[in-house]
Amino acid sequence: MTTSPTLPKSRQQLILAVLMLCSLLIWLDNTVLSTALETLADPDRGLDAGPAELQWATGSYTLAFATLMFTAGALGDRFGHRTVLATGLVIFAGASVWAAYASGAGQLIAARAAMGVGSALIMPANLAILMWTFTGPARATAIAISSTSAGVGMAAGPVLAGLLLDHFWWGSVFLVNVPVVVLALAGIAMLVPNFRSPVPRPLDPAGMLLSISGLAALAYGLIHAGQVAVWSRTDVWAPIAVGLVLLAAFVLVELRIKAPSFDPRLLAQRTFGGGNAALGLLLFAIAAVTFYNAFYLQGARGFSPMEAGLAGLPTALGAILGAPLGARLVHRWSLRPITAPALTVAALTMGAYGLFGLQTPLLWIEILLLVQGLSIGMVLGPVTAALIGSLPLDRAGAGSAVTNTVRQTGSVIGIAVGGTIMSIVYRRAIEPSLSGVPGPVQDRARVSAEQARHVATATHRPALAHAADDAFIHAMHVGAVWIMLIALSGAAVLVMAMRPAGKPAGPVQEPNHDRGPAGETTRSGADGRPASEDDGVVSH
């Protein structure tokens, strides 16, 4: 049986650079879209997209991302992680071109879903290749370094989007993905071995179908509630109920499969399951507050895309600094006393959006965003490294997909719930200002603050624009409280999940590569015994 060769250190470093580029692509796309939301809502400069369509433009991506990742992990173990990674990049680039030239909101939503398919193939393969390439302490270091790509993407994405939107049409924010993909593909072809498992796992079509349909139904019901502004209608609660039933069926199916691609049993472990739940709740809050912030800065405050991008830089700077700072502090004092307070601070900064108004000094906003990014970075990096470091190497693709699926599911639901709360509260707040306004103007004004401002300008009703701003600010305040409570619950879960065990169970040995006398690599399992049938192979 062929085993994984020891790669030269210089090649390992180059592989890490290529993997960071792939990860950067995903983070760039996420932050670029958030900056473009206000433009896409504009009837003249964008696609005249309503709040629900913008939620789906964001949510369709994360929905496909969340529900296909565990299948992508199984594909990587079967066909090779390099093959899956390259395929994902090609799909992502093609879908980016489609999104750039979409003629309507429906096409954009479909293109974003296709981009989510590409990302779902990229992320698990990316992490699996990293875990195969590095061993021992070098692996933890590589994970920490790789996580900085998130901060770089958060920093570069809004500024790049602002620059493009100020000089080109909105589709340019998607075309920028193409040259990054070309560069990444060249690096993969030259540097990355095709790590894979010789024991392919089943692709689990039943689990894939149940997870996609379940999350889609749940998201549809949550988003539709914002469109109709009530929760009691059958077309709201019925899809939510169906979605929950399908997701429960998905878990039951996965529990009965001998070798599931998404293993719910991993989530039954207190540390792994609780840590993932905390990250899912944090990503819920991040997705919702990011959705709000895009409309606050460009809509209510009137910032240009470039100004909004620059205003978001403190968040990215904080995340870049927070990940290595958190790793150092955790190394000194352990995980729980560092990450739980940091998540609490992140929650409070999100709740502070309830204090923002139309005249809030920009300096205070920037300070708050810096603290928010710093605290989020101190949580995401160390907790992710701790969870991933506990995974057995032969389950690198599928095991890491559990973590990523939970996080992306949190983002899907966060966008749906956060946007729906904003829509419902906004409609109720704007209603008193619509008396005496013609019916067609009322209908447009109820859709969103963006639509209200546009129709107010067209009909010369400045009072309506001011009322829309006030209604949006009120909706953001209400939503901020809910977002804060969700993030605080994540901190509570993290405290419970990371509490010390009552009785020492002995040292836990990380899955690692032991160098054999013939220059080959053998692996030992979590119990220290040599791995046998699950040994991975490398094909070039």
Coordinates of C-alpha atoms in Angstrom, one line a residue:
M1 CA 0.0 0.0 0.0
T2 CA 1.3 3.4 -0.9
T3 CA 1.6 5.9 1.9
S4 CA 2.0 9.7 2.0
P5 CA 5.6 10.8 1.3
T6 CA 7.3 13.5 3.3
L7 CA 7.1 16.7 1.4
P8 CA 10.0 19.2 1.4
K9 CA 9.4 22.1 3.7
S10 CA 9.6 24.6 0.9
R11 CA 6.9 22.7 -1.0
Q12 CA 4.7 22.6 2.1
Q13 CA 4.9 26.3 2.4
L14 CA 4.0 26.9 -1.3
I15 CA 1.0 24.5 -0.9
L16 CA -0.1 26.5 2.1
A17 CA 0.1 29.7 0.1
V18 CA -2.1 28.1 -2.7
L19 CA -4.6 26.9 -0.1
M20 CA -4.8 30.3 1.5
L21 CA -5.5 31.8 -2.0
C22 CA -8.4 29.4 -2.4
S23 CA -9.8 30.3 1.1
L24 CA -9.2 34.0 0.3
L25 CA -11.4 33.6 -2.8
I26 CA -14.4 32.5 -0.7
W27 CA -14.0 35.3 1.9
L28 CA -13.5 37.9 -0.8
D29 CA -16.8 36.8 -2.4
N30 CA -18.7 36.9 0.8
T31 CA -17.6 40.4 1.8
V32 CA -17.8 41.8 -1.8
L33 CA -21.5 40.8 -2.0
S34 CA -22.3 42.5 1.3
T35 CA -20.9 45.7 0.0
A36 CA -22.9 45.3 -3.3
L37 CA -26.3 44.7 -1.6
E38 CA -27.4 48.3 -1.5
T39 CA -26.4 48.7 -5.2
L40 CA -28.3 45.6 -6.2
A41 CA -31.4 47.0 -4.5
D42 CA -31.3 50.2 -6.5
P43 CA -33.8 50.2 -9.4
D44 CA -31.5 52.3 -11.6
R45 CA -27.9 51.1 -10.9
G46 CA -28.8 47.5 -9.8
L47 CA -31.5 44.9 -10.2
D48 CA -34.3 46.5 -8.2
A49 CA -34.0 43.6 -5.8
G50 CA -36.3 43.5 -2.8
P51 CA -35.2 42.4 0.7
A52 CA -36.4 38.8 0.2
E53 CA -34.5 38.5 -3.1
L54 CA -31.3 39.9 -1.5
Q55 CA -31.7 37.4 1.4
W56 CA -32.0 34.6 -1.2
A57 CA -29.0 36.0 -3.2
T58 CA -27.0 35.6 0.0
G59 CA -28.8 32.6 1.4
S60 CA -28.8 30.4 -1.8
Y61 CA -25.0 30.5 -1.8
T62 CA -24.7 29.5 1.9
L63 CA -27.5 27.0 1.5
A64 CA -25.7 25.1 -1.3
F65 CA -22.4 25.6 0.6
A66 CA -23.8 24.1 3.8
T67 CA -25.6 21.1 2.4
L68 CA -23.0 19.9 -0.1
M69 CA -19.9 20.1 1.9
F70 CA -20.2 16.7 3.6
T71 CA -20.8 15.1 0.1
A72 CA -17.7 17.0 -1.2
G73 CA -15.7 15.5 1.6
A74 CA -16.7 12.0 0.5
L75 CA -15.9 12.9 -3.1
G76 CA -12.4 14.0 -2.0
D77 CA -11.7 10.8 -0.2
R78 CA -12.9 8.8 -3.3
F79 CA -11.4 10.8 -6.2
G80 CA -8.7 12.8 -4.5
H81 CA -8.9 16.2 -2.8
R82 CA -6.9 18.0 -5.4
T83 CA -9.3 16.8 -8.1
V84 CA -12.3 18.0 -6.1
L85 CA -10.6 21.3 -5.2
A86 CA -9.8 22.1 -8.9
T87 CA -13.4 21.1 -9.9
G88 CA -14.8 23.5 -7.3
L89 CA -12.7 26.3 -8.5
V90 CA -13.8 25.9 -12.1
I91 CA -17.5 25.8 -11.1
F92 CA -17.0 28.9 -8.9
A93 CA -15.4 30.8 -11.8
G94 CA -18.1 29.9 -14.3
A95 CA -20.9 30.8 -11.8
S96 CA -19.1 34.1 -11.1
V97 CA -19.3 35.0 -14.8
W98 CA -23.0 34.0 -14.8
A99 CA -23.7 36.1 -11.8
A100 CA -21.9 39.1 -13.3
Y101 CA -24.2 39.1 -16.3
A102 CA -27.4 38.1 -14.6
S103 CA -30.4 40.0 -16.1
G104 CA -32.5 39.8 -13.1
A105 CA -32.7 38.9 -9.4
G106 CA -33.8 35.3 -10.2
Q107 CA -30.8 34.6 -12.3
L108 CA -28.5 36.1 -9.7
I109 CA -30.0 33.9 -7.0
A110 CA -29.4 30.8 -9.3
A111 CA -25.8 31.9 -10.1
R112 CA -25.1 32.4 -6.4
A113 CA -26.4 28.9 -5.7
A114 CA -24.0 27.6 -8.3
M115 CA -21.2 29.5 -6.7
G116 CA -22.1 27.9 -3.4
V117 CA -21.7 24.5 -5.1
G118 CA -18.2 25.5 -6.1
S119 CA -17.4 26.7 -2.6
A120 CA -18.7 23.5 -1.1
L121 CA -16.2 21.5 -3.2
I122 CA -13.4 24.0 -2.3
M123 CA -13.6 24.2 1.4
P124 CA -13.4 20.6 2.7
A125 CA -10.8 19.7 0.1
N126 CA -8.8 22.7 1.1
L127 CA -8.7 21.8 4.7
A128 CA -8.1 18.1 4.0
I129 CA -5.1 18.9 1.8
L130 CA -3.7 21.1 4.6
M131 CA -4.1 18.3 7.2
W132 CA -2.4 15.8 4.9
T133 CA 0.4 18.2 4.1
F134 CA 1.3 19.1 7.6
T135 CA 1.8 17.0 10.8
G136 CA 2.2 17.5 14.5
P137 CA 2.8 21.1 15.7
A138 CA 3.3 22.3 12.2
R139 CA -0.4 21.4 11.4
A140 CA -1.7 23.7 14.2
T141 CA 0.5 26.5 13.0
A142 CA -0.6 26.0 9.4
I143 CA -4.3 26.1 10.4
A144 CA -3.7 29.3 12.3
I145 CA -1.8 30.9 9.4
S146 CA -4.5 29.7 7.0
S147 CA -7.2 31.3 9.1
T148 CA -5.7 34.7 8.5
S149 CA -7.0 34.5 4.9
A150 CA -10.4 35.2 6.4
G151 CA -9.2 38.5 7.8
V152 CA -7.4 39.5 4.6
G153 CA -10.6 38.7 2.6
M154 CA -12.7 40.7 5.1
A155 CA -10.3 43.6 4.6
A156 CA -9.8 43.5 0.9
G157 CA -13.3 42.5 -0.1
P158 CA -15.3 45.7 0.8
V159 CA -12.6 48.1 -0.4
L160 CA -12.3 46.2 -3.7
A161 CA -16.0 46.1 -4.1
G162 CA -16.3 49.8 -3.3
L163 CA -13.6 50.6 -5.9
L164 CA -15.3 48.5 -8.6
L165 CA -18.8 49.8 -7.8
D166 CA -17.6 53.4 -7.9
H167 CA -16.1 52.9 -11.4
F168 CA -17.9 50.0 -13.1
W169 CA -21.3 48.2 -13.1
W170 CA -22.3 45.9 -10.3
G171 CA -21.4 42.7 -12.1
S172 CA -17.7 43.6 -11.9
V173 CA -17.6 42.5 -8.2
F174 CA -18.2 38.9 -9.4
L175 CA -15.8 39.0 -12.4
V176 CA -12.9 39.7 -10.0
N177 CA -13.1 36.1 -8.9
V178 CA -11.9 34.8 -12.3
P179 CA -8.2 35.8 -12.2
V180 CA -7.9 34.6 -8.6
V181 CA -9.2 31.2 -9.7
V182 CA -6.8 31.0 -12.7
L183 CA -3.8 31.7 -10.3
A184 CA -5.0 29.1 -7.8
L185 CA -5.5 26.4 -10.5
A186 CA -1.9 27.0 -11.7
G187 CA -0.6 26.5 -8.2
I188 CA -2.6 23.4 -7.6
A189 CA -1.5 21.8 -10.9
M190 CA 2.2 22.4 -10.1
L191 CA 2.4 21.8 -6.3
V192 CA -0.5 19.8 -4.8
P193 CA -0.5 16.0 -4.6
N194 CA -3.8 14.3 -5.1
F195 CA -4.3 13.1 -1.5
R196 CA -7.1 10.6 -1.2
S197 CA -8.3 7.6 0.8
P198 CA -8.1 4.1 -0.6
V199 CA -11.4 3.2 1.1
P200 CA -14.0 5.3 -0.7
R201 CA -17.1 6.1 1.3
P202 CA -20.6 6.1 -0.2
L203 CA -21.8 9.5 -1.6
D204 CA -25.0 9.4 0.4
P205 CA -27.6 10.8 -2.1
A206 CA -30.5 10.4 0.4
G207 CA -28.7 12.5 3.0
M208 CA -27.8 15.2 0.5
L209 CA -31.4 15.4 -0.7
L210 CA -32.9 15.6 2.8
S211 CA -30.4 18.2 4.0
I212 CA -30.9 20.4 0.9
S213 CA -34.7 20.2 0.9
G214 CA -34.9 20.6 4.7
L215 CA -32.7 23.7 4.9
A216 CA -34.4 25.2 1.7
A217 CA -37.9 24.7 3.2
L218 CA -36.8 26.2 6.5
A219 CA -35.1 29.2 4.9
Y220 CA -38.1 29.7 2.6
G221 CA -40.5 29.9 5.5
L222 CA -38.4 32.3 7.5
I223 CA -37.8 34.6 4.6
H224 CA -41.4 34.5 3.4
A225 CA -42.4 35.6 6.9
G226 CA -40.6 38.9 6.2
Q227 CA -42.5 39.3 2.9
V228 CA -46.0 38.9 4.4
A229 CA -45.1 40.4 7.8
V230 CA -46.9 37.7 9.8
W231 CA -45.9 34.3 11.2
S232 CA -49.4 32.7 11.5
R233 CA -50.0 32.1 7.8
T234 CA -49.9 28.6 6.5
D235 CA -47.4 29.4 3.8
V236 CA -45.0 30.6 6.6
W237 CA -45.2 28.0 9.3
A238 CA -45.8 25.0 7.1
P239 CA -42.5 25.3 5.2
I240 CA -40.7 25.9 8.5
A241 CA -42.3 22.7 10.0
V242 CA -41.6 20.7 6.9
G243 CA -38.0 21.9 6.9
L244 CA -37.5 20.8 10.6
V245 CA -39.0 17.4 9.9
L246 CA -36.8 16.8 6.9
L247 CA -33.7 17.9 8.8
A248 CA -34.7 15.5 11.6
A249 CA -35.1 12.7 9.0
F250 CA -31.6 13.6 7.7
V251 CA -30.1 13.1 11.1
L252 CA -31.9 9.7 11.5
V253 CA -30.7 8.6 8.0
E254 CA -27.1 9.6 8.8
L255 CA -27.2 7.7 12.1
R256 CA -28.2 4.5 10.4
I257 CA -25.6 4.6 7.7
K258 CA -22.5 2.6 8.4
A259 CA -20.1 5.2 7.0
P260 CA -22.0 8.5 6.9
S261 CA -20.6 11.4 5.0
F262 CA -22.0 13.7 7.7
D263 CA -21.6 12.0 11.0
P264 CA -24.1 13.3 13.7
R265 CA -22.3 11.2 16.3
L266 CA -19.4 13.6 16.3
L267 CA -21.8 16.3 17.5
A268 CA -22.8 14.1 20.4
Q269 CA -19.3 14.6 21.9
R270 CA -19.6 17.5 24.4
T271 CA -16.5 19.4 23.3
F272 CA -16.8 18.9 19.5
G273 CA -20.6 19.2 19.4
G274 CA -20.8 22.2 21.8
G275 CA -17.9 24.0 20.1
N276 CA -19.6 23.6 16.8
A277 CA -22.9 24.8 18.2
A278 CA -21.2 27.9 19.6
L279 CA -19.6 28.6 16.3
G280 CA -22.9 28.1 14.5
L281 CA -24.6 30.6 16.7
L282 CA -21.7 33.1 16.3
L283 CA -21.9 32.8 12.5
F284 CA -25.7 33.3 12.7
A285 CA -25.1 36.6 14.5
I286 CA -22.3 37.6 12.1
A287 CA -24.4 37.0 9.0
A288 CA -27.3 38.9 10.4
V289 CA -25.3 41.9 11.6
T290 CA -23.4 42.1 8.3
F291 CA -26.7 42.2 6.4
Y292 CA -27.8 45.1 8.6
N293 CA -24.5 47.0 8.4
A294 CA -24.6 47.0 4.6
F295 CA -27.9 48.9 4.5
Y296 CA -27.1 51.1 7.5
L297 CA -23.9 52.6 6.0
Q298 CA -24.9 52.9 2.4
G299 CA -28.6 53.4 2.8
A300 CA -29.4 55.2 6.0
R301 CA -26.0 57.0 6.3
G302 CA -25.6 57.7 2.5
F303 CA -22.0 56.4 2.3
S304 CA -20.7 55.5 -1.2
P305 CA -19.6 51.9 -1.7
M306 CA -16.0 52.9 -1.3
E307 CA -16.7 54.8 1.8
A308 CA -18.7 51.9 3.2
G309 CA -15.8 49.5 2.3
L310 CA -13.3 51.7 4.1
A311 CA -15.5 52.1 7.1
G312 CA -15.6 48.3 7.5
L313 CA -11.8 48.0 7.6
P314 CA -11.6 48.0 11.4
T315 CA -13.6 44.8 11.5
A316 CA -11.2 43.1 9.2
L317 CA -8.1 44.5 11.0
G318 CA -9.5 43.3 14.3
A319 CA -10.1 39.8 12.9
I320 CA -6.5 39.6 11.4
L321 CA -5.0 40.6 14.8
G322 CA -7.5 38.6 16.9
A323 CA -6.7 35.1 15.4
P324 CA -3.0 35.0 16.3
L325 CA -3.6 36.9 19.6
G326 CA -6.3 34.4 20.6
A327 CA -4.0 31.5 19.7
R328 CA -1.2 32.8 21.9
L329 CA -3.5 33.5 24.8
V330 CA -5.1 30.1 24.5
H331 CA -1.6 28.5 24.5
R332 CA -0.9 30.3 27.7
W333 CA -4.2 30.0 29.6
S334 CA -6.3 27.4 27.7
L335 CA -9.3 27.8 25.5
R336 CA -12.4 28.5 27.7
P337 CA -11.1 31.5 29.7
I338 CA -10.1 33.3 26.4
T339 CA -12.8 32.4 23.9
A340 CA -15.9 32.6 26.1
P341 CA -15.3 36.2 27.2
A342 CA -14.3 37.1 23.7
L343 CA -17.6 35.8 22.3
T344 CA -19.4 37.7 25.0
V345 CA -17.7 40.9 24.0
A346 CA -18.6 40.2 20.3
A347 CA -22.2 39.7 21.3
L348 CA -22.3 43.0 23.2
T349 CA -20.7 44.9 20.2
M350 CA -23.5 43.5 18.0
G351 CA -26.1 44.6 20.5
A352 CA -24.5 48.1 20.4
Y353 CA -26.0 48.5 16.9
G354 CA -29.1 49.3 18.9
L355 CA -27.5 52.6 19.9
F356 CA -26.6 53.6 16.3
G357 CA -28.5 56.5 14.7
L358 CA -28.4 58.7 11.7
Q359 CA -26.0 61.1 13.4
T360 CA -23.8 58.6 15.3
P361 CA -20.1 59.8 15.1
L362 CA -18.1 57.6 12.7
L363 CA -15.3 57.4 15.2
W364 CA -17.5 55.5 17.7
I365 CA -18.7 53.2 14.9
E366 CA -15.1 52.4 13.9
I367 CA -14.0 51.7 17.5
L368 CA -16.9 49.4 18.0
L369 CA -16.2 47.5 14.7
L370 CA -12.5 47.1 15.7
V371 CA -13.4 45.6 19.0
Q372 CA -16.0 43.4 17.2
G373 CA -13.5 42.1 14.7
L374 CA -10.8 41.5 17.4
S375 CA -13.2 39.5 19.6
I376 CA -14.6 37.4 16.6
G377 CA -11.0 36.6 15.5
M378 CA -10.1 35.5 19.0
V379 CA -13.0 33.0 18.9
L380 CA -13.1 31.7 15.3
G381 CA -9.4 30.9 15.0
P382 CA -8.6 29.1 18.3
V383 CA -12.0 27.2 18.5
T384 CA -11.8 26.1 14.9
A385 CA -8.2 24.9 15.4
A386 CA -9.1 23.0 18.5
L387 CA -12.1 21.3 16.8
I388 CA -10.2 20.4 13.6
G389 CA -7.2 19.3 15.5
S390 CA -9.3 16.6 17.2
L391 CA -10.4 15.0 13.9
P392 CA -8.9 11.7 12.8
L393 CA -6.8 12.2 9.6
D394 CA -8.6 9.5 7.6
R395 CA -11.9 11.5 8.1
A396 CA -10.3 14.8 7.2
G397 CA -12.6 15.6 4.3
A398 CA -15.9 14.5 5.8
G399 CA -15.1 15.3 9.5
S400 CA -14.1 18.9 8.7
A401 CA -17.3 19.2 6.7
V402 CA -19.3 18.7 9.9
T403 CA -17.7 21.8 11.3
N404 CA -18.1 23.8 8.1
T405 CA -21.7 22.6 7.5
V406 CA -22.8 23.8 11.0
R407 CA -21.1 27.1 10.5
Q408 CA -22.7 27.7 7.1
T409 CA -26.1 26.5 8.4
G410 CA -25.8 29.2 11.1
S411 CA -25.2 31.8 8.4
V412 CA -28.2 30.6 6.3
I413 CA -30.5 30.9 9.2
G414 CA -28.9 34.1 10.4
I415 CA -29.6 35.8 7.1
A416 CA -33.1 34.5 6.9
V417 CA -34.1 35.4 10.5
G418 CA -32.1 38.7 10.6
G419 CA -33.5 39.9 7.3
T420 CA -37.1 38.8 8.3
I421 CA -37.0 40.6 11.6
M422 CA -35.8 43.8 9.8
S423 CA -38.5 43.5 7.2
I424 CA -41.4 42.9 9.7
V425 CA -40.4 45.7 12.1
Y426 CA -39.7 48.1 9.2
R427 CA -43.1 47.6 7.7
R428 CA -44.8 48.2 11.0
A429 CA -42.7 51.3 11.7
I430 CA -43.3 52.9 8.2
E431 CA -47.0 52.3 8.2
P432 CA -48.1 55.4 10.1
S433 CA -46.2 57.6 7.7
L434 CA -48.0 56.3 4.6
S435 CA -51.4 57.8 5.3
G436 CA -52.4 60.2 2.5
V437 CA -49.8 58.7 0.2
P438 CA -51.0 57.2 -3.2
G439 CA -51.5 53.5 -3.2
P440 CA -48.6 52.6 -5.6
V441 CA -46.2 54.7 -3.6
Q442 CA -47.4 53.0 -0.4
D443 CA -46.7 49.6 -2.0
R444 CA -43.2 50.5 -3.0
A445 CA -42.4 52.1 0.4
R446 CA -43.5 49.0 2.3
V447 CA -41.1 46.8 0.5
S448 CA -37.9 48.3 2.0
A449 CA -36.2 51.5 3.0
E450 CA -34.3 51.5 -0.3
Q451 CA -37.5 51.3 -2.3
A452 CA -39.1 54.0 -0.2
R453 CA -36.1 56.4 -0.7
H454 CA -36.2 55.9 -4.5
V455 CA -40.0 56.4 -4.8
A456 CA -39.8 59.4 -2.5
T457 CA -37.2 61.0 -4.8
A458 CA -39.2 60.2 -7.9
T459 CA -42.4 61.7 -6.4
H460 CA -40.7 64.6 -4.6
R461 CA -41.7 63.5 -1.1
P462 CA -38.7 64.1 1.2
A463 CA -40.8 63.4 4.3
L464 CA -41.3 59.9 3.1
A465 CA -37.5 59.4 2.7
H466 CA -36.9 60.6 6.3
A467 CA -39.7 58.3 7.6
A468 CA -38.0 55.4 5.8
D469 CA -34.7 56.2 7.4
D470 CA -36.3 56.3 10.9
A471 CA -38.2 53.1 10.3
F472 CA -35.0 51.3 9.2
I473 CA -33.1 52.5 12.2
H474 CA -35.9 51.3 14.5
A475 CA -35.9 47.9 12.7
M476 CA -32.1 47.7 13.1
H477 CA -32.3 48.4 16.8
V478 CA -34.8 45.7 17.4
G479 CA -32.8 43.2 15.3
A480 CA -29.6 44.1 17.1
V481 CA -31.1 43.0 20.4
W482 CA -32.1 39.6 19.0
I483 CA -28.7 39.2 17.4
M484 CA -27.0 40.0 20.7
L485 CA -29.1 37.4 22.5
I486 CA -28.2 34.7 20.0
A487 CA -24.5 35.4 20.2
L488 CA -24.7 35.5 24.0
S489 CA -26.3 32.0 23.9
G490 CA -23.3 30.9 21.9
A491 CA -21.0 32.1 24.6
A492 CA -23.0 30.2 27.2
V493 CA -22.8 27.0 25.1
L494 CA -19.1 27.5 24.7
V495 CA -18.6 27.8 28.5
M496 CA -20.4 24.5 29.0
A497 CA -18.8 22.7 26.1
M498 CA -15.2 23.6 27.1
R499 CA -15.6 23.0 30.8
P500 CA -12.9 20.6 32.3
A501 CA -13.9 16.9 32.5
G502 CA -14.7 15.7 36.0
K503 CA -12.2 12.9 35.9
P504 CA -8.9 12.9 34.0
A505 CA -9.1 10.5 31.0
G506 CA -5.4 10.5 30.2
P507 CA -3.6 12.4 27.5
V508 CA -5.3 12.7 24.2
Q509 CA -2.9 11.9 21.3
E510 CA -3.6 13.9 18.2
P511 CA -3.7 11.8 15.0
N512 CA -0.3 12.2 13.4
H513 CA 2.2 11.0 10.9
D514 CA 5.0 8.9 12.2
R515 CA 8.0 8.6 9.9
G516 CA 8.8 5.1 9.0
P517 CA 12.4 3.8 8.7
A518 CA 12.1 3.6 4.9
G519 CA 11.1 7.2 4.5
E520 CA 7.4 6.3 4.3
T521 CA 4.7 7.8 6.5
T522 CA 2.4 5.7 8.7
R523 CA -0.4 7.1 10.8
S524 CA -1.5 6.4 14.3
G525 CA -5.1 6.7 15.4
A526 CA -6.4 8.7 18.4
D527 CA -5.7 5.7 20.6
G528 CA -2.0 5.5 19.5
R529 CA -2.4 2.3 17.5
P530 CA -1.1 2.2 14.0
A531 CA -3.8 2.8 11.4
S532 CA -4.4 0.1 8.9
E533 CA -7.3 -0.1 6.4
D534 CA -8.0 3.6 6.5
D535 CA -4.5 4.7 5.5
G536 CA -4.5 7.4 2.9
V537 CA -2.6 7.3 -0.4
V538 CA -1.3 9.9 -2.6
S539 CA -1.6 9.8 -6.4
H540 CA 0.3 12.3 -8.6

